Amino acid sequence: MKLIPFLGFNGQTHEAMAFYAKVLGGSVVAETSYRDMPMTDEMKGCGDMPVETLDWVAHSQLEAKGAVLMAADSPQGAGPSATTINIDVDSIDEAERIFAALAEGGQVQMALGETCWAHRWGMLLDRYGKPWMVNCMKPMPAEGGA
């Protein structure tokens, strides 16, 4: 299991992650815009996004010397300290167990389900109001397929 910081931005994700990659001596290994995301029932809100935000970053991943940092732009607005803890697990069973436990007494924001990038992904606020994402990732595309 990995705990990965996930940073929220308002249209600055691409610029910020390029800066962090330079500072940390790493590289952005994946970046996808909202426009390029396949729409599913679970992600139907993306279809209602303002046109000017469709090219914002829906997912960015930076890797540097064994460390991982993820980020995205939030069309709903992200505060200056919008940080979520992303739990990256190896199995669907583990993702479902952890998500259910964290959701108990909390508030599910995006139900745990399959996405184009993950076998399971979901977002919630735990009983203490802290934001979490649970990911059981699918294999990353080959270099250059970001």
Short mmCIF file of C-alpha atoms in Angstrom, two decimals:
data_model
loop_
_atom_site.label_atom_id
_atom_site.label_comp_id
_atom_site.label_asym_id
_atom_site.label_seq_id
_atom_site.Cartn_x
_atom_site.Cartn_y
_atom_site.Cartn_z
CA MET A 1 0.00 0.00 0.00
CA LYS A 2 1.13 3.55 -0.75
CA LEU A 3 -0.19 6.81 0.68
CA ILE A 4 0.10 9.47 -2.02
CA PRO A 5 -0.51 13.21 -1.56
CA PHE A 6 -3.08 14.50 -4.07
CA LEU A 7 -3.07 18.26 -4.70
CA GLY A 8 -6.08 20.21 -5.95
CA PHE A 9 -5.68 23.28 -8.18
CA ASN A 10 -7.85 25.74 -10.11
CA GLY A 11 -6.37 25.49 -13.59
CA GLN A 12 -2.68 25.50 -12.57
CA THR A 13 -2.01 21.75 -12.33
CA HIS A 14 0.02 21.47 -15.55
CA GLU A 15 2.26 24.40 -14.63
CA ALA A 16 2.60 23.38 -10.97
CA MET A 17 3.46 19.74 -11.68
CA ALA A 18 6.08 20.75 -14.28
CA PHE A 19 7.60 23.05 -11.64
CA TYR A 20 7.56 20.34 -8.94
CA ALA A 21 9.11 17.83 -11.38
CA LYS A 22 11.98 20.25 -12.07
CA VAL A 23 12.51 21.04 -8.39
CA LEU A 24 12.34 17.38 -7.30
CA GLY A 25 14.40 15.99 -10.20
CA GLY A 26 11.54 13.86 -11.46
CA SER A 27 9.11 13.77 -14.34
CA VAL A 28 5.38 13.94 -14.99
CA VAL A 29 4.61 10.40 -16.12
CA ALA A 30 0.87 10.85 -16.78
CA GLU A 31 -1.44 13.77 -17.55
CA THR A 32 -5.02 13.66 -18.81
CA SER A 33 -7.45 16.51 -19.44
CA TYR A 34 -11.17 16.39 -18.64
CA ARG A 35 -11.84 16.63 -22.39
CA ASP A 36 -9.93 13.36 -22.92
CA MET A 37 -11.67 11.42 -20.12
CA PRO A 38 -14.22 8.84 -21.29
CA MET A 39 -17.56 9.75 -19.71
CA THR A 40 -19.27 7.15 -17.55
CA ASP A 41 -22.40 7.33 -15.40
CA GLU A 42 -20.20 7.87 -12.34
CA MET A 43 -18.40 10.80 -13.99
CA LYS A 44 -21.44 12.42 -15.65
CA GLY A 45 -20.74 15.71 -13.85
CA CYS A 46 -17.73 16.23 -16.12
CA GLY A 47 -20.12 16.65 -19.06
CA ASP A 48 -21.64 19.66 -17.32
CA MET A 49 -18.28 21.41 -16.91
CA PRO A 50 -17.85 24.93 -18.24
CA VAL A 51 -16.24 24.81 -21.70
CA GLU A 52 -13.24 26.82 -20.47
CA THR A 53 -12.35 24.07 -17.97
CA LEU A 54 -12.50 21.06 -20.34
CA ASP A 55 -8.76 21.36 -21.03
CA TRP A 56 -7.91 21.48 -17.32
CA VAL A 57 -6.02 18.52 -15.91
CA ALA A 58 -8.20 15.67 -14.61
CA HIS A 59 -5.20 13.63 -13.49
CA SER A 60 -1.46 14.24 -13.28
CA GLN A 61 1.18 11.98 -11.77
CA LEU A 62 4.76 12.95 -10.99
CA GLU A 63 7.44 10.46 -10.00
CA ALA A 64 10.76 11.46 -8.47
CA LYS A 65 13.31 9.15 -6.85
CA GLY A 66 10.69 6.65 -5.68
CA ALA A 67 8.19 9.30 -4.52
CA VAL A 68 4.82 9.90 -6.17
CA LEU A 69 2.71 13.07 -6.22
CA MET A 70 -0.71 13.34 -7.89
CA ALA A 71 -2.79 16.39 -8.75
CA ALA A 72 -5.82 17.65 -10.67
CA ASP A 73 -7.72 20.82 -11.40
CA SER A 74 -11.09 21.07 -9.70
CA PRO A 75 -13.80 22.87 -11.70
CA GLN A 76 -15.77 23.15 -8.44
CA GLY A 77 -12.90 25.17 -6.99
CA ALA A 78 -10.03 24.09 -4.79
CA GLY A 79 -8.86 26.06 -1.82
CA PRO A 80 -5.20 26.98 -1.46
CA SER A 81 -4.61 23.99 0.81
CA ALA A 82 -6.75 21.45 -1.05
CA THR A 83 -4.89 18.22 -0.34
CA THR A 84 -6.33 14.72 -0.32
CA ILE A 85 -4.64 11.49 0.77
CA ASN A 86 -4.79 8.90 -1.99
CA ILE A 87 -4.44 5.25 -0.93
CA ASP A 88 -3.02 3.10 -3.72
CA VAL A 89 -3.65 -0.62 -3.10
CA ASP A 90 -2.89 -3.80 -5.06
CA SER A 91 -6.27 -5.56 -5.02
CA ILE A 92 -9.94 -4.81 -5.57
CA ASP A 93 -10.78 -6.57 -2.28
CA GLU A 94 -8.39 -4.33 -0.35
CA ALA A 95 -9.76 -1.21 -2.07
CA GLU A 96 -13.34 -2.20 -1.17
CA ARG A 97 -12.44 -3.02 2.46
CA ILE A 98 -10.55 0.22 3.06
CA PHE A 99 -13.14 2.39 1.29
CA ALA A 100 -16.00 0.87 3.32
CA ALA A 101 -14.12 1.34 6.60
CA LEU A 102 -13.20 4.98 5.88
CA ALA A 103 -16.73 5.75 4.68
CA GLU A 104 -18.33 4.48 7.90
CA GLY A 105 -19.69 7.57 9.62
CA GLY A 106 -18.36 9.74 6.81
CA GLN A 107 -19.66 11.06 3.49
CA VAL A 108 -19.06 9.35 0.13
CA GLN A 109 -18.36 11.92 -2.58
CA MET A 110 -17.75 9.51 -5.49
CA ALA A 111 -18.83 5.90 -5.00
CA LEU A 112 -16.12 3.26 -5.35
CA GLY A 113 -16.23 1.85 -8.88
CA GLU A 114 -14.26 1.09 -12.02
CA THR A 115 -12.85 3.97 -14.08
CA CYS A 116 -10.69 4.23 -17.18
CA TRP A 117 -7.57 4.38 -14.96
CA ALA A 118 -8.49 2.15 -12.03
CA HIS A 119 -10.10 -1.20 -11.29
CA ARG A 120 -11.59 0.66 -8.30
CA TRP A 121 -11.57 4.36 -7.40
CA GLY A 122 -13.67 6.44 -5.04
CA MET A 123 -13.59 9.63 -2.96
CA LEU A 124 -14.94 10.33 0.50
CA LEU A 125 -14.71 12.46 3.61
CA ASP A 126 -14.07 10.33 6.68
CA ARG A 127 -15.93 10.75 9.98
CA TYR A 128 -13.42 13.46 10.92
CA GLY A 129 -13.99 15.45 7.72
CA LYS A 130 -10.67 14.46 6.11
CA PRO A 131 -10.66 13.82 2.33
CA TRP A 132 -9.49 10.44 0.97
CA MET A 133 -9.30 8.68 -2.38
CA VAL A 134 -8.90 4.93 -2.75
CA ASN A 135 -7.27 3.60 -5.94
CA CYS A 136 -6.61 0.11 -7.26
CA MET A 137 -4.84 1.19 -10.43
CA LYS A 138 -4.89 -0.41 -13.86
CA PRO A 139 -1.49 -0.73 -15.56
CA MET A 140 -0.14 2.61 -16.79
CA PRO A 141 0.10 3.08 -20.59
CA ALA A 142 3.52 2.83 -22.19
CA GLU A 143 5.79 5.92 -22.18
CA GLY A 144 4.34 8.68 -24.34
CA GLY A 145 0.76 7.46 -23.87
CA ALA A 146 -0.08 9.97 -21.12
#
